[in-house]
Short mmCIF file of C-alpha atoms in Angstrom, two decimals:
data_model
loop_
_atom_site.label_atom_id
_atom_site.label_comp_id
_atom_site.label_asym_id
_atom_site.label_seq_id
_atom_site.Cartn_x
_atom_site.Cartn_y
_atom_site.Cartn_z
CA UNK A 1 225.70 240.09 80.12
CA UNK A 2 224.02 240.66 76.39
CA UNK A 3 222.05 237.81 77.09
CA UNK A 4 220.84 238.20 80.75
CA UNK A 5 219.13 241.54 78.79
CA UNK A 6 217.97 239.61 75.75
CA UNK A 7 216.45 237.18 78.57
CA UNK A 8 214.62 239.76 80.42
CA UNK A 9 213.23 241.11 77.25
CA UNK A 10 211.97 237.81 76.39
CA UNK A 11 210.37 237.61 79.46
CA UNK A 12 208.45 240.30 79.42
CA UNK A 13 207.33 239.50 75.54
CA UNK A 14 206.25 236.05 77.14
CA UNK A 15 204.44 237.31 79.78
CA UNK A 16 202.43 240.10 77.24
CA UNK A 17 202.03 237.09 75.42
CA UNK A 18 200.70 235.14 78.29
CA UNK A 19 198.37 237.69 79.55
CA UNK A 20 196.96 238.62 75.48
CA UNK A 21 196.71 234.94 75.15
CA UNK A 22 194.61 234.51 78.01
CA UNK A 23 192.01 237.23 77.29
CA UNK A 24 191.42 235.63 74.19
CA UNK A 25 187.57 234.76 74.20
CA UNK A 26 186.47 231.59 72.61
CA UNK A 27 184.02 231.60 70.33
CA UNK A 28 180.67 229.62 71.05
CA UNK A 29 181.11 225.92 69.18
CA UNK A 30 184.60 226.12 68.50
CA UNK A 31 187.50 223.96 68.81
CA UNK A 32 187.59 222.53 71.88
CA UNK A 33 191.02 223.61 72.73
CA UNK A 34 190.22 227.22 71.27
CA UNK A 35 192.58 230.39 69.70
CA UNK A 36 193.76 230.30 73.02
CA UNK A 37 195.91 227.26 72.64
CA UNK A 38 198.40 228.33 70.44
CA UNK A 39 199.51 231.49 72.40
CA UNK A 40 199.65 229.24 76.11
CA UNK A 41 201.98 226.80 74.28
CA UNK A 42 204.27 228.73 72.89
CA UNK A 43 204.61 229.96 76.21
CA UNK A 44 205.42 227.01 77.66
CA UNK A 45 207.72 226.25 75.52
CA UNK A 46 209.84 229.49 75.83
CA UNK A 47 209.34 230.27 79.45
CA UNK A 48 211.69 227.40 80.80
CA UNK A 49 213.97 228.24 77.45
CA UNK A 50 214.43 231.55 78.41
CA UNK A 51 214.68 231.01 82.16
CA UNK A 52 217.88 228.30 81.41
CA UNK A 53 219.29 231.07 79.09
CA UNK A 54 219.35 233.49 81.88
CA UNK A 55 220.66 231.31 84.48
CA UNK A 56 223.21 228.74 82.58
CA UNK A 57 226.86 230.70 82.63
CA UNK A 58 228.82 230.47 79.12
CA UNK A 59 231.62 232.15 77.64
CA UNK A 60 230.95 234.99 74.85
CA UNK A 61 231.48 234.43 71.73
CA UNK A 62 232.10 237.54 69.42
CA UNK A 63 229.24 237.59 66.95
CA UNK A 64 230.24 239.85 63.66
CA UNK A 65 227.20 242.67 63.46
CA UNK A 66 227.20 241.81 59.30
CA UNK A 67 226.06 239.16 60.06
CA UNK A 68 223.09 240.32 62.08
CA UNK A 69 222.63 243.16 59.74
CA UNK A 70 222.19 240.32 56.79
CA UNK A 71 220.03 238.61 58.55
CA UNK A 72 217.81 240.88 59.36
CA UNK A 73 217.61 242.40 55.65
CA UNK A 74 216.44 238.81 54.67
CA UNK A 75 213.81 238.93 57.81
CA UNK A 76 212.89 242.49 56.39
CA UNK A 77 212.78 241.26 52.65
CA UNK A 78 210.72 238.75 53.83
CA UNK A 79 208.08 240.98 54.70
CA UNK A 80 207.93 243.30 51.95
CA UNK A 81 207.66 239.80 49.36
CA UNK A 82 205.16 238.23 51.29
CA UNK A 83 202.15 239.63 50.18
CA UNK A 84 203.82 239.82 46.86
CA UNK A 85 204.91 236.41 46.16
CA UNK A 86 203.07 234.61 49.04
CA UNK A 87 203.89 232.19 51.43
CA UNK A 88 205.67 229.52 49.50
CA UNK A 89 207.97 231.51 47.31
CA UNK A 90 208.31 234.07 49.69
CA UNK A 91 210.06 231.77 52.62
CA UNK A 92 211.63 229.64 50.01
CA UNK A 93 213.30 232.67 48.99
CA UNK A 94 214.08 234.08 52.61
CA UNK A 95 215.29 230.28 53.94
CA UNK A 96 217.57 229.99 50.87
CA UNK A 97 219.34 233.40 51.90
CA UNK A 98 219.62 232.48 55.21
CA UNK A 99 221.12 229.15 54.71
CA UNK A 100 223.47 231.03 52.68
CA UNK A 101 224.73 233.06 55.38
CA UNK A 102 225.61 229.50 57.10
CA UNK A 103 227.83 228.53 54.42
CA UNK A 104 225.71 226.30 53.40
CA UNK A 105 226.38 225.37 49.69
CA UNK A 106 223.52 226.46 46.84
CA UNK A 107 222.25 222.83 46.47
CA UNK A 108 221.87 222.56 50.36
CA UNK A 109 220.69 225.89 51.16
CA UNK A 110 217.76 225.30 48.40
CA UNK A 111 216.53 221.78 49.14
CA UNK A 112 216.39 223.08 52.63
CA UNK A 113 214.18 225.77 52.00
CA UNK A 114 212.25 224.09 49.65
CA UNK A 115 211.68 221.19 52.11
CA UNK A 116 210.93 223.37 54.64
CA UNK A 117 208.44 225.45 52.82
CA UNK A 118 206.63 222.97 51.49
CA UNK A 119 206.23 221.36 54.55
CA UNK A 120 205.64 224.26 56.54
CA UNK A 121 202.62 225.20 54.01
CA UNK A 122 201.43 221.27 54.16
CA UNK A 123 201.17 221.84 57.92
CA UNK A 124 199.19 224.64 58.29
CA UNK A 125 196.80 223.92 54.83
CA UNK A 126 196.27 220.67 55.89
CA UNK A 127 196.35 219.52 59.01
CA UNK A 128 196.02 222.98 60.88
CA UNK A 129 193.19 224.05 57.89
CA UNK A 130 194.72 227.88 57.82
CA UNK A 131 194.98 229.36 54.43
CA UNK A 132 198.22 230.93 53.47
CA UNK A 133 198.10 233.52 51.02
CA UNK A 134 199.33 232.81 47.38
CA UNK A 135 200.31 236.54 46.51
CA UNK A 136 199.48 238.89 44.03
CA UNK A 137 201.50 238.11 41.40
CA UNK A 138 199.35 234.76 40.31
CA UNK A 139 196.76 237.56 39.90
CA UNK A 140 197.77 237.94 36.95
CA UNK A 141 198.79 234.23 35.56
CA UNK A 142 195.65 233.15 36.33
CA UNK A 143 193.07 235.57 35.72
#
């Protein structure tokens, strides 16, 4: 029943989403595709996600609240180093916790969020040309 709830909150989130994304004005000689893109695909992608989850009938499973609580101290953590340490030690650092918390061993857990943050960051510096902040402590390595 938890998740027929969690469904119809998603909904709603997706159709704020939907109707933000829309109003978004393009600018004159932009991308063809424009800022509105992103928002419209992301919907598509979770509307039919979210519509199976509400419909498909499963069995509970008991899910321990420490391990919610963990996670979301690492999600929270991960906002206060952000700006701090910026983007690539800051969700090297949160991915590496979380793996954790899967039992995944220290190696593992660490090449995954290295992987992952690196290519995350090569992805949106790259080919998407958005600038992720390095943080303020370089500030004061480099001068």
């Amino acid at each position: 029943m938890k998740d027929r709830y969690l469904s119809a909150l998603l909904l709603i989130l997706i159709g704020l989403l939907g109707v933000v994304g829309y109003r978004i004005d393009p600018p004159p000689f932009s991308d063809p595709l424009g800022p509105r893109f992103l928002p419209l695909l992301v919907i598509t992608i979770l509307l039919p996600l979210t519509l199976w989850e509400s419909i498909k009938v499963k069995k509970p499973k008991p899910v321990e609240s420490v391990h919610v609580l963990r996670l979301l101290s690492i999600c929270f953590l991960y906002l206060l180093t952000w700006p701090v340490l910026g983007y690539l030690a800051a969700t090297t650092l949160s991915l590496y916790l979380a793996a954790r918390q899967f039992h995944c061993s220290w190696m593992q857990a660490l090449m995954v969020a290295l992987i992952v943050s690196v290519l995350s960051y090569g992805i949106f510096h790259f080919l998407l040309d958005i600038s992720l902040p390095l943080g303020n402590i370089y500030l004061f390595a480099g001068g």
